[in-house]
């Protein structure tokens, strides 16, 4: 009898141990790949709130610099490797990858309220009416400037100033002896880095990536004029080493008070007006992006978004995370935790309608105006066959834009002339398009 009891107890202990082991390994771990921007860093800090609300799901983060992220997630999804369960992508990848069957459709059922998402953002992340990535934050581009420096120089900045006027203001406030540079702009090579800005400049100068027959137009007078203007502007009035600067580097310079102006993503407005981050928070003004000969395509449209690869083995958990991170409730959580000026913006109409956000975010009106003015279906002065403002939504563009960005960054660094850079980029683009049999 005693031996029987001992065996029974032993079995019970063994079963309990097995249950404990099963419980320990029962959690579903999802891996989220994201970019190293401020809002994404904050999302990671708030992840315990998701895990608490979804017991049994753990989140592992892989945070990468923008260009590295794009390379990694593109390789992973094309190879169907399944390294990531959720990946941060944008309006370029979502419709193309959705069409190819590489992404799962976002679950927008129930109380998710997809109709609350700004139409231009929602449409840009969809293919054939189905949304293949959910926007974490959306953005356009606009001018952010030091009101005090501009006023001291006897200048003004207004919506849709000419690029020539922007150059004159940059010259007037430029004072390297005091560590102040007239203008900070992206110079780091990348189709979504320097080319996001350069393409909007080129658009406003009347340029286009391709003509109606899909032939590259990078050697056109419009591209040549735009890139020469950009290189000259940054070379004379930008900070040293501009060819290495992207969003984060320029943000740091602006927050330190070293930039008279910065033309970049509207999402930066919440950082440059935050006294905890910016030494010039109370001196920042905003204006719509400059133009040259046209307003078309003068400011970009983008949304850093969360997509779920078709190859994921944790689809249900991934869907729960994406819905949480892109919900109205998440925005409320950030607002109540960090203040309403710090919420991820550019995605939902309800954010801009919220009185708390309106009161806290001095940039709200300018940001929404910029987002609403961007039209991916009509972004060039001359007719063009592609959709997209700062990119052409075709699979070949990633390679074409990357090569062009490298050439232009090289020109900014002084290793080649603008004409040489554009000739080389056009030749490479022509080779890509011929290989893909566009003509």
One Martini backbone bead per residue (centre of mass of N, CA, C, O) as a GRO file, in nm:
protein
  439
    1UNK     BB    1   0.059   0.062  -0.022
    2UNK     BB    2   0.300   0.249   0.007
    3UNK     BB    3   0.409   0.197  -0.276
    4UNK     BB    4   0.157   0.306  -0.421
    5UNK     BB    5   0.169   0.593  -0.306
    6UNK     BB    6   0.448   0.662  -0.413
    7UNK     BB    7   0.375   0.625  -0.711
    8UNK     BB    8   0.146   0.831  -0.718
    9UNK     BB    9   0.313   1.074  -0.629
   10UNK     BB   10   0.524   1.056  -0.851
   11UNK     BB   11   0.327   1.094  -1.085
   12UNK     BB   12   0.218   1.368  -0.995
   13UNK     BB   13   0.487   1.515  -1.003
   14UNK     BB   14   0.551   1.453  -1.296
   15UNK     BB   15   0.297   1.588  -1.413
   16UNK     BB   16   0.350   1.870  -1.297
   17UNK     BB   17   0.619   1.908  -1.438
   18UNK     BB   18   0.508   1.881  -1.722
   19UNK     BB   19   0.308   2.116  -1.703
   20UNK     BB   20   0.522   2.329  -1.645
   21UNK     BB   21   0.682   2.285  -1.901
   22UNK     BB   22   0.449   2.341  -2.093
   23UNK     BB   23   0.390   2.628  -1.993
   24UNK     BB   24   0.676   2.746  -2.050
   25UNK     BB   25   0.636   2.656  -2.378
   26UNK     BB   26   0.345   2.785  -2.466
   27UNK     BB   27   0.443   3.034  -2.556
   28UNK     BB   28   0.415   3.284  -2.793
   29UNK     BB   29   0.666   3.394  -3.017
   30UNK     BB   30   0.719   3.711  -3.155
   31UNK     BB   31   0.876   3.869  -3.435
   32UNK     BB   32   0.982   4.215  -3.455
   33UNK     BB   33   1.046   4.427  -3.723
   34UNK     BB   34   1.224   4.746  -3.695
   35UNK     BB   35   1.269   5.076  -3.670
   36UNK     BB   36   1.486   5.341  -3.519
   37UNK     BB   37   1.239   5.502  -3.416
   38UNK     BB   38   1.078   5.665  -3.168
   39UNK     BB   39   0.794   5.521  -3.187
   40UNK     BB   40   0.912   5.231  -3.179
   41UNK     BB   41   1.051   5.250  -2.907
   42UNK     BB   42   0.786   5.303  -2.752
   43UNK     BB   43   0.644   5.039  -2.826
   44UNK     BB   44   0.840   4.860  -2.669
   45UNK     BB   45   0.779   4.983  -2.385
   46UNK     BB   46   0.454   4.896  -2.421
   47UNK     BB   47   0.440   4.581  -2.449
   48UNK     BB   48   0.339   4.482  -2.165
   49UNK     BB   49   0.043   4.558  -2.224
   50UNK     BB   50   0.000   4.336  -2.433
   51UNK     BB   51   0.092   4.087  -2.266
   52UNK     BB   52  -0.123   4.125  -2.043
   53UNK     BB   53  -0.372   4.108  -2.253
   54UNK     BB   54  -0.188   3.846  -2.384
   55UNK     BB   55  -0.161   3.568  -2.266
   56UNK     BB   56   0.101   3.376  -2.430
   57UNK     BB   57   0.243   3.641  -2.547
   58UNK     BB   58   0.556   3.715  -2.697
   59UNK     BB   59   0.798   3.981  -2.758
   60UNK     BB   60   1.035   4.019  -3.019
   61UNK     BB   61   1.304   4.239  -3.098
   62UNK     BB   62   1.406   4.402  -3.416
   63UNK     BB   63   1.636   4.670  -3.447
   64UNK     BB   64   1.679   4.892  -3.733
   65UNK     BB   65   1.810   5.040  -3.975
   66UNK     BB   66   1.648   5.133  -4.247
   67UNK     BB   67   1.817   4.989  -4.474
   68UNK     BB   68   1.848   4.718  -4.323
   69UNK     BB   69   1.555   4.651  -4.291
   70UNK     BB   70   1.483   4.635  -4.591
   71UNK     BB   71   1.675   4.407  -4.662
   72UNK     BB   72   1.577   4.191  -4.458
   73UNK     BB   73   1.268   4.175  -4.526
   74UNK     BB   74   1.297   4.119  -4.826
   75UNK     BB   75   1.456   3.856  -4.801
   76UNK     BB   76   1.260   3.703  -4.614
   77UNK     BB   77   0.998   3.715  -4.795
   78UNK     BB   78   1.116   3.601  -5.062
   79UNK     BB   79   1.226   3.326  -4.906
   80UNK     BB   80   1.036   3.229  -4.676
   81UNK     BB   81   1.178   3.213  -4.378
   82UNK     BB   82   1.032   3.322  -4.100
   83UNK     BB   83   1.178   3.527  -3.897
   84UNK     BB   84   0.915   3.703  -3.919
   85UNK     BB   85   0.587   3.804  -3.802
   86UNK     BB   86   0.664   4.113  -3.801
   87UNK     BB   87   0.679   4.398  -4.030
   88UNK     BB   88   0.831   4.695  -4.127
   89UNK     BB   89   0.656   4.886  -4.362
   90UNK     BB   90   0.522   5.028  -4.667
   91UNK     BB   91   0.374   5.175  -4.954
   92UNK     BB   92   0.550   5.005  -5.140
   93UNK     BB   93   0.526   4.702  -5.040
   94UNK     BB   94   0.230   4.621  -4.975
   95UNK     BB   95   0.098   4.595  -5.266
   96UNK     BB   96   0.314   4.414  -5.395
   97UNK     BB   97   0.313   4.180  -5.181
   98UNK     BB   98   0.010   4.131  -5.187
   99UNK     BB   99  -0.008   4.045  -5.487
  100UNK     BB  100   0.209   3.799  -5.437
  101UNK     BB  101   0.134   3.661  -5.146
  102UNK     BB  102   0.336   3.760  -4.892
  103UNK     BB  103   0.076   3.863  -4.743
  104UNK     BB  104  -0.139   3.921  -4.501
  105UNK     BB  105  -0.428   4.014  -4.423
  106UNK     BB  106  -0.580   4.240  -4.242
  107UNK     BB  107  -0.760   4.241  -3.946
  108UNK     BB  108  -1.068   4.455  -3.962
  109UNK     BB  109  -1.253   4.359  -3.761
  110UNK     BB  110  -1.483   4.493  -3.574
  111UNK     BB  111  -1.323   4.745  -3.360
  112UNK     BB  112  -1.093   4.864  -3.551
  113UNK     BB  113  -1.168   5.082  -3.764
  114UNK     BB  114  -1.078   5.139  -4.080
  115UNK     BB  115  -1.244   5.408  -4.147
  116UNK     BB  116  -1.048   5.593  -3.964
  117UNK     BB  117  -0.853   5.579  -4.177
  118UNK     BB  118  -0.689   5.748  -4.386
  119UNK     BB  119  -0.745   5.714  -4.715
  120UNK     BB  120  -0.452   5.748  -4.832
  121UNK     BB  121  -0.331   5.534  -4.641
  122UNK     BB  122  -0.512   5.291  -4.694
  123UNK     BB  123  -0.471   5.276  -5.005
  124UNK     BB  124  -0.149   5.252  -4.991
  125UNK     BB  125  -0.195   4.952  -4.828
  126UNK     BB  126  -0.342   4.844  -5.089
  127UNK     BB  127  -0.497   4.563  -5.274
  128UNK     BB  128  -0.786   4.536  -5.415
  129UNK     BB  129  -0.916   4.650  -5.124
  130UNK     BB  130  -0.677   4.526  -4.951
  131UNK     BB  131  -0.518   4.520  -4.646
  132UNK     BB  132  -0.148   4.454  -4.590
  133UNK     BB  133  -0.121   4.701  -4.386
  134UNK     BB  134  -0.073   4.873  -4.078
  135UNK     BB  135  -0.072   5.188  -3.952
  136UNK     BB  136   0.136   5.348  -3.724
  137UNK     BB  137   0.254   5.584  -3.913
  138UNK     BB  138   0.210   5.893  -4.074
  139UNK     BB  139   0.337   6.086  -4.368
  140UNK     BB  140   0.495   6.370  -4.462
  141UNK     BB  141   0.622   6.682  -4.573
  142UNK     BB  142   0.810   6.963  -4.417
  143UNK     BB  143   0.868   7.266  -4.267
  144UNK     BB  144   1.125   7.327  -4.026
  145UNK     BB  145   1.174   7.616  -3.806
  146UNK     BB  146   1.346   7.897  -3.682
  147UNK     BB  147   1.194   8.175  -3.580
  148UNK     BB  148   1.426   8.340  -3.455
  149UNK     BB  149   1.630   8.333  -3.692
  150UNK     BB  150   1.446   8.439  -3.917
  151UNK     BB  151   1.381   8.708  -3.782
  152UNK     BB  152   1.676   8.813  -3.741
  153UNK     BB  153   1.715   8.802  -4.070
  154UNK     BB  154   1.449   8.926  -4.207
  155UNK     BB  155   1.257   8.679  -4.251
  156UNK     BB  156   1.039   8.440  -4.426
  157UNK     BB  157   0.794   8.168  -4.383
  158UNK     BB  158   0.590   7.985  -4.613
  159UNK     BB  159   0.374   7.843  -4.788
  160UNK     BB  160   0.506   7.746  -5.078
  161UNK     BB  161   0.775   7.817  -5.126
  162UNK     BB  162   1.045   7.868  -5.284
  163UNK     BB  163   1.351   7.731  -5.321
  164UNK     BB  164   1.495   8.003  -5.349
  165UNK     BB  165   1.398   8.115  -5.078
  166UNK     BB  166   1.517   7.897  -4.901
  167UNK     BB  167   1.806   7.962  -4.979
  168UNK     BB  168   1.804   8.256  -4.869
  169UNK     BB  169   1.747   8.177  -4.576
  170UNK     BB  170   1.989   7.994  -4.535
  171UNK     BB  171   2.198   8.219  -4.584
  172UNK     BB  172   2.098   8.414  -4.351
  173UNK     BB  173   2.134   8.185  -4.102
  174UNK     BB  174   2.414   8.114  -4.159
  175UNK     BB  175   2.654   8.009  -3.874
  176UNK     BB  176   2.923   7.822  -3.819
  177UNK     BB  177   3.065   7.976  -3.578
  178UNK     BB  178   2.784   7.885  -3.402
  179UNK     BB  179   2.668   7.605  -3.514
  180UNK     BB  180   2.493   7.716  -3.767
  181UNK     BB  181   2.269   7.592  -4.013
  182UNK     BB  182   2.057   7.667  -4.263
  183UNK     BB  183   2.037   7.347  -4.352
  184UNK     BB  184   1.863   7.031  -4.324
  185UNK     BB  185   1.933   6.721  -4.504
  186UNK     BB  186   1.919   6.453  -4.678
  187UNK     BB  187   2.214   6.224  -4.783
  188UNK     BB  188   2.161   5.940  -4.751
  189UNK     BB  189   2.163   5.650  -4.902
  190UNK     BB  190   1.837   5.582  -5.049
  191UNK     BB  191   1.519   5.532  -5.157
  192UNK     BB  192   1.412   5.623  -4.846
  193UNK     BB  193   1.605   5.860  -4.815
  194UNK     BB  194   1.728   6.079  -5.014
  195UNK     BB  195   1.500   6.013  -5.236
  196UNK     BB  196   1.257   6.126  -5.096
  197UNK     BB  197   1.348   6.420  -5.121
  198UNK     BB  198   1.462   6.449  -5.412
  199UNK     BB  199   1.198   6.375  -5.557
  200UNK     BB  200   1.035   6.621  -5.460
  201UNK     BB  201   1.214   6.825  -5.590
  202UNK     BB  202   1.194   6.717  -5.878
  203UNK     BB  203   0.893   6.740  -5.908
  204UNK     BB  204   0.890   7.058  -5.869
  205UNK     BB  205   1.080   7.078  -6.140
  206UNK     BB  206   0.924   6.857  -6.346
  207UNK     BB  207   0.984   6.569  -6.284
  208UNK     BB  208   1.054   6.214  -6.371
  209UNK     BB  209   1.131   5.884  -6.376
  210UNK     BB  210   0.915   5.824  -6.611
  211UNK     BB  211   0.783   5.773  -6.891
  212UNK     BB  212   0.517   5.639  -7.076
  213UNK     BB  213   0.746   5.403  -7.165
  214UNK     BB  214   0.949   5.354  -6.911
  215UNK     BB  215   1.171   5.565  -6.942
  216UNK     BB  216   1.428   5.699  -6.813
  217UNK     BB  217   1.478   6.062  -6.673
  218UNK     BB  218   1.767   6.143  -6.527
  219UNK     BB  219   1.886   6.336  -6.781
  220UNK     BB  220   1.716   6.561  -6.743
  221UNK     BB  221   1.675   6.892  -6.685
  222UNK     BB  222   1.508   6.861  -6.425
  223UNK     BB  223   1.702   6.678  -6.268
  224UNK     BB  224   1.956   6.849  -6.296
  225UNK     BB  225   1.847   7.103  -6.155
  226UNK     BB  226   1.761   6.976  -5.886
  227UNK     BB  227   2.034   6.844  -5.797
  228UNK     BB  228   2.208   7.095  -5.813
  229UNK     BB  229   2.051   7.250  -5.603
  230UNK     BB  230   2.082   7.053  -5.367
  231UNK     BB  231   2.393   7.040  -5.356
  232UNK     BB  232   2.442   7.345  -5.325
  233UNK     BB  233   2.278   7.393  -5.068
  234UNK     BB  234   2.431   7.188  -4.880
  235UNK     BB  235   2.724   7.282  -4.934
  236UNK     BB  236   2.677   7.583  -4.823
  237UNK     BB  237   2.429   7.532  -4.570
  238UNK     BB  238   2.527   7.273  -4.450
  239UNK     BB  239   2.643   7.029  -4.281
  240UNK     BB  240   2.879   6.836  -4.219
  241UNK     BB  241   2.828   6.530  -4.365
  242UNK     BB  242   2.547   6.505  -4.527
  243UNK     BB  243   2.589   6.220  -4.678
  244UNK     BB  244   2.523   6.074  -4.373
  245UNK     BB  245   2.236   6.193  -4.343
  246UNK     BB  246   1.940   6.140  -4.178
  247UNK     BB  247   1.685   6.161  -3.977
  248UNK     BB  248   1.832   6.126  -3.697
  249UNK     BB  249   2.063   6.329  -3.747
  250UNK     BB  250   1.883   6.578  -3.802
  251UNK     BB  251   1.727   6.574  -3.541
  252UNK     BB  252   1.970   6.619  -3.354
  253UNK     BB  253   2.053   6.891  -3.474
  254UNK     BB  254   1.790   7.044  -3.428
  255UNK     BB  255   1.765   6.993  -3.114
  256UNK     BB  256   2.051   7.156  -3.079
  257UNK     BB  257   2.029   7.422  -3.276
  258UNK     BB  258   2.181   7.369  -3.584
  259UNK     BB  259   1.906   7.445  -3.745
  260UNK     BB  260   1.719   7.655  -3.934
  261UNK     BB  261   1.636   7.408  -4.119
  262UNK     BB  262   1.385   7.138  -4.191
  263UNK     BB  263   1.321   6.888  -4.443
  264UNK     BB  264   1.069   6.653  -4.351
  265UNK     BB  265   0.906   6.460  -4.159
  266UNK     BB  266   0.617   6.521  -3.983
  267UNK     BB  267   0.682   6.335  -3.734
  268UNK     BB  268   0.904   6.532  -3.611
  269UNK     BB  269   0.727   6.746  -3.462
  270UNK     BB  270   0.701   6.594  -3.182
  271UNK     BB  271   1.012   6.625  -3.118
  272UNK     BB  272   1.082   6.941  -3.171
  273UNK     BB  273   0.837   7.017  -2.942
  274UNK     BB  274   1.000   6.868  -2.716
  275UNK     BB  275   1.156   6.968  -2.426
  276UNK     BB  276   1.301   6.685  -2.369
  277UNK     BB  277   1.456   6.700  -2.669
  278UNK     BB  278   1.437   7.018  -2.726
  279UNK     BB  279   1.603   7.334  -2.723
  280UNK     BB  280   1.371   7.464  -2.953
  281UNK     BB  281   1.060   7.408  -2.902
  282UNK     BB  282   0.955   7.728  -2.883
  283UNK     BB  283   1.080   7.793  -3.208
  284UNK     BB  284   0.881   7.629  -3.391
  285UNK     BB  285   0.804   7.613  -3.733
  286UNK     BB  286   0.554   7.580  -4.004
  287UNK     BB  287   0.552   7.445  -4.350
  288UNK     BB  288   0.501   7.399  -4.659
  289UNK     BB  289   0.644   7.279  -4.914
  290UNK     BB  290   0.837   7.346  -5.158
  291UNK     BB  291   0.877   7.505  -5.483
  292UNK     BB  292   0.895   7.565  -5.832
  293UNK     BB  293   0.680   7.483  -6.093
  294UNK     BB  294   0.532   7.280  -5.881
  295UNK     BB  295   0.317   7.103  -5.648
  296UNK     BB  296   0.367   6.840  -5.758
  297UNK     BB  297   0.526   6.628  -5.541
  298UNK     BB  298   0.647   6.817  -5.295
  299UNK     BB  299   0.521   6.591  -5.102
  300UNK     BB  300   0.514   6.319  -4.929
  301UNK     BB  301   0.404   5.964  -4.885
  302UNK     BB  302   0.375   5.780  -4.570
  303UNK     BB  303   0.385   5.446  -4.395
  304UNK     BB  304   0.454   5.302  -4.111
  305UNK     BB  305   0.409   4.947  -4.106
  306UNK     BB  306   0.225   4.641  -4.035
  307UNK     BB  307   0.327   4.318  -4.138
  308UNK     BB  308   0.232   3.978  -4.249
  309UNK     BB  309   0.372   3.706  -4.326
  310UNK     BB  310   0.279   3.417  -4.484
  311UNK     BB  311   0.515   3.239  -4.325
  312UNK     BB  312   0.393   3.241  -4.065
  313UNK     BB  313   0.334   3.048  -3.749
  314UNK     BB  314   0.189   3.324  -3.592
  315UNK     BB  315  -0.079   3.465  -3.693
  316UNK     BB  316  -0.267   3.528  -3.451
  317UNK     BB  317  -0.060   3.686  -3.283
  318UNK     BB  318   0.012   3.893  -3.501
  319UNK     BB  319  -0.270   4.015  -3.532
  320UNK     BB  320  -0.299   4.116  -3.243
  321UNK     BB  321  -0.060   4.310  -3.251
  322UNK     BB  322  -0.139   4.488  -3.490
  323UNK     BB  323  -0.409   4.583  -3.377
  324UNK     BB  324  -0.294   4.715  -3.122
  325UNK     BB  325  -0.066   4.913  -3.251
  326UNK     BB  326  -0.317   5.042  -3.461
  327UNK     BB  327  -0.500   5.162  -3.251
  328UNK     BB  328  -0.688   5.375  -3.065
  329UNK     BB  329  -0.590   5.261  -2.791
  330UNK     BB  330  -0.289   5.310  -2.831
  331UNK     BB  331  -0.303   5.614  -2.859
  332UNK     BB  332  -0.423   5.653  -2.579
  333UNK     BB  333  -0.186   5.530  -2.421
  334UNK     BB  334   0.025   5.736  -2.508
  335UNK     BB  335  -0.123   5.992  -2.418
  336UNK     BB  336  -0.143   5.905  -2.109
  337UNK     BB  337   0.172   5.846  -2.075
  338UNK     BB  338   0.326   6.095  -2.273
  339UNK     BB  339   0.132   6.255  -2.426
  340UNK     BB  340  -0.035   6.396  -2.704
  341UNK     BB  341   0.228   6.492  -2.864
  342UNK     BB  342   0.343   6.167  -2.874
  343UNK     BB  343   0.172   6.051  -3.081
  344UNK     BB  344   0.092   5.864  -3.338
  345UNK     BB  345   0.053   5.982  -3.661
  346UNK     BB  346  -0.124   5.981  -3.976
  347UNK     BB  347  -0.394   5.768  -3.955
  348UNK     BB  348  -0.633   5.904  -3.775
  349UNK     BB  349  -0.909   6.100  -3.747
  350UNK     BB  350  -0.951   6.083  -3.433
  351UNK     BB  351  -0.694   6.229  -3.354
  352UNK     BB  352  -0.766   6.515  -3.485
  353UNK     BB  353  -1.050   6.525  -3.314
  354UNK     BB  354  -0.893   6.546  -3.055
  355UNK     BB  355  -0.867   6.782  -2.811
  356UNK     BB  356  -0.600   6.689  -2.681
  357UNK     BB  357  -0.434   6.700  -2.940
  358UNK     BB  358  -0.493   6.990  -3.033
  359UNK     BB  359  -0.364   7.120  -2.778
  360UNK     BB  360  -0.071   6.976  -2.790
  361UNK     BB  361  -0.051   7.003  -3.120
  362UNK     BB  362   0.087   7.255  -3.313
  363UNK     BB  363   0.117   7.062  -3.590
  364UNK     BB  364  -0.152   6.932  -3.688
  365UNK     BB  365  -0.247   7.105  -3.930
  366UNK     BB  366   0.009   7.083  -4.106
  367UNK     BB  367   0.020   6.777  -4.126
  368UNK     BB  368  -0.260   6.719  -4.253
  369UNK     BB  369  -0.223   6.899  -4.499
  370UNK     BB  370   0.012   6.740  -4.622
  371UNK     BB  371  -0.121   6.463  -4.647
  372UNK     BB  372  -0.374   6.563  -4.821
  373UNK     BB  373  -0.188   6.681  -5.068
  374UNK     BB  374  -0.103   6.402  -5.139
  375UNK     BB  375  -0.071   6.239  -5.478
  376UNK     BB  376   0.007   5.932  -5.616
  377UNK     BB  377  -0.176   5.976  -5.896
  378UNK     BB  378  -0.048   6.300  -5.908
  379UNK     BB  379   0.308   6.378  -5.905
  380UNK     BB  380   0.338   6.500  -6.203
  381UNK     BB  381   0.354   6.718  -6.457
  382UNK     BB  382   0.410   6.494  -6.629
  383UNK     BB  383   0.331   6.217  -6.754
  384UNK     BB  384   0.287   5.902  -6.573
  385UNK     BB  385   0.282   5.535  -6.507
  386UNK     BB  386   0.292   5.585  -6.194
  387UNK     BB  387   0.275   5.517  -5.852
  388UNK     BB  388   0.376   5.784  -5.660
  389UNK     BB  389   0.589   6.018  -5.521
  390UNK     BB  390   0.891   5.904  -5.401
  391UNK     BB  391   0.790   5.664  -5.584
  392UNK     BB  392   0.773   5.361  -5.773
  393UNK     BB  393   0.520   5.106  -5.791
  394UNK     BB  394   0.770   4.893  -5.849
  395UNK     BB  395   0.988   4.637  -5.809
  396UNK     BB  396   1.245   4.789  -5.949
  397UNK     BB  397   1.285   5.049  -5.769
  398UNK     BB  398   1.468   4.969  -5.539
  399UNK     BB  399   1.726   4.946  -5.715
  400UNK     BB  400   1.710   5.218  -5.859
  401UNK     BB  401   1.695   5.405  -5.606
  402UNK     BB  402   1.957   5.310  -5.473
  403UNK     BB  403   2.154   5.385  -5.696
  404UNK     BB  404   2.077   5.682  -5.717
  405UNK     BB  405   2.144   5.753  -5.422
  406UNK     BB  406   2.446   5.689  -5.446
  407UNK     BB  407   2.517   5.893  -5.665
  408UNK     BB  408   2.413   6.152  -5.517
  409UNK     BB  409   2.584   6.119  -5.263
  410UNK     BB  410   2.852   6.134  -5.419
  411UNK     BB  411   2.807   6.422  -5.521
  412UNK     BB  412   2.786   6.553  -5.238
  413UNK     BB  413   3.085   6.443  -5.161
  414UNK     BB  414   3.263   6.492  -5.446
  415UNK     BB  415   3.312   6.226  -5.650
  416UNK     BB  416   3.097   6.371  -5.845
  417UNK     BB  417   2.898   6.480  -6.068
  418UNK     BB  418   2.578   6.522  -6.141
  419UNK     BB  419   2.591   6.426  -6.434
  420UNK     BB  420   2.737   6.160  -6.372
  421UNK     BB  421   2.530   6.045  -6.176
  422UNK     BB  422   2.280   6.047  -6.373
  423UNK     BB  423   2.401   5.878  -6.596
  424UNK     BB  424   2.452   5.624  -6.430
  425UNK     BB  425   2.161   5.588  -6.323
  426UNK     BB  426   2.021   5.568  -6.601
  427UNK     BB  427   2.172   5.321  -6.703
  428UNK     BB  428   2.079   5.131  -6.476
  429UNK     BB  429   1.772   5.168  -6.518
  430UNK     BB  430   1.763   5.071  -6.811
  431UNK     BB  431   1.863   4.786  -6.753
  432UNK     BB  432   1.633   4.703  -6.562
  433UNK     BB  433   1.392   4.754  -6.760
  434UNK     BB  434   1.486   4.561  -6.981
  435UNK     BB  435   1.501   4.305  -6.810
  436UNK     BB  436   1.178   4.346  -6.736
  437UNK     BB  437   1.027   4.429  -7.009
  438UNK     BB  438   0.912   4.730  -7.066
  439UNK     BB  439   1.097   4.749  -7.370
   0.00000   0.00000   0.00000
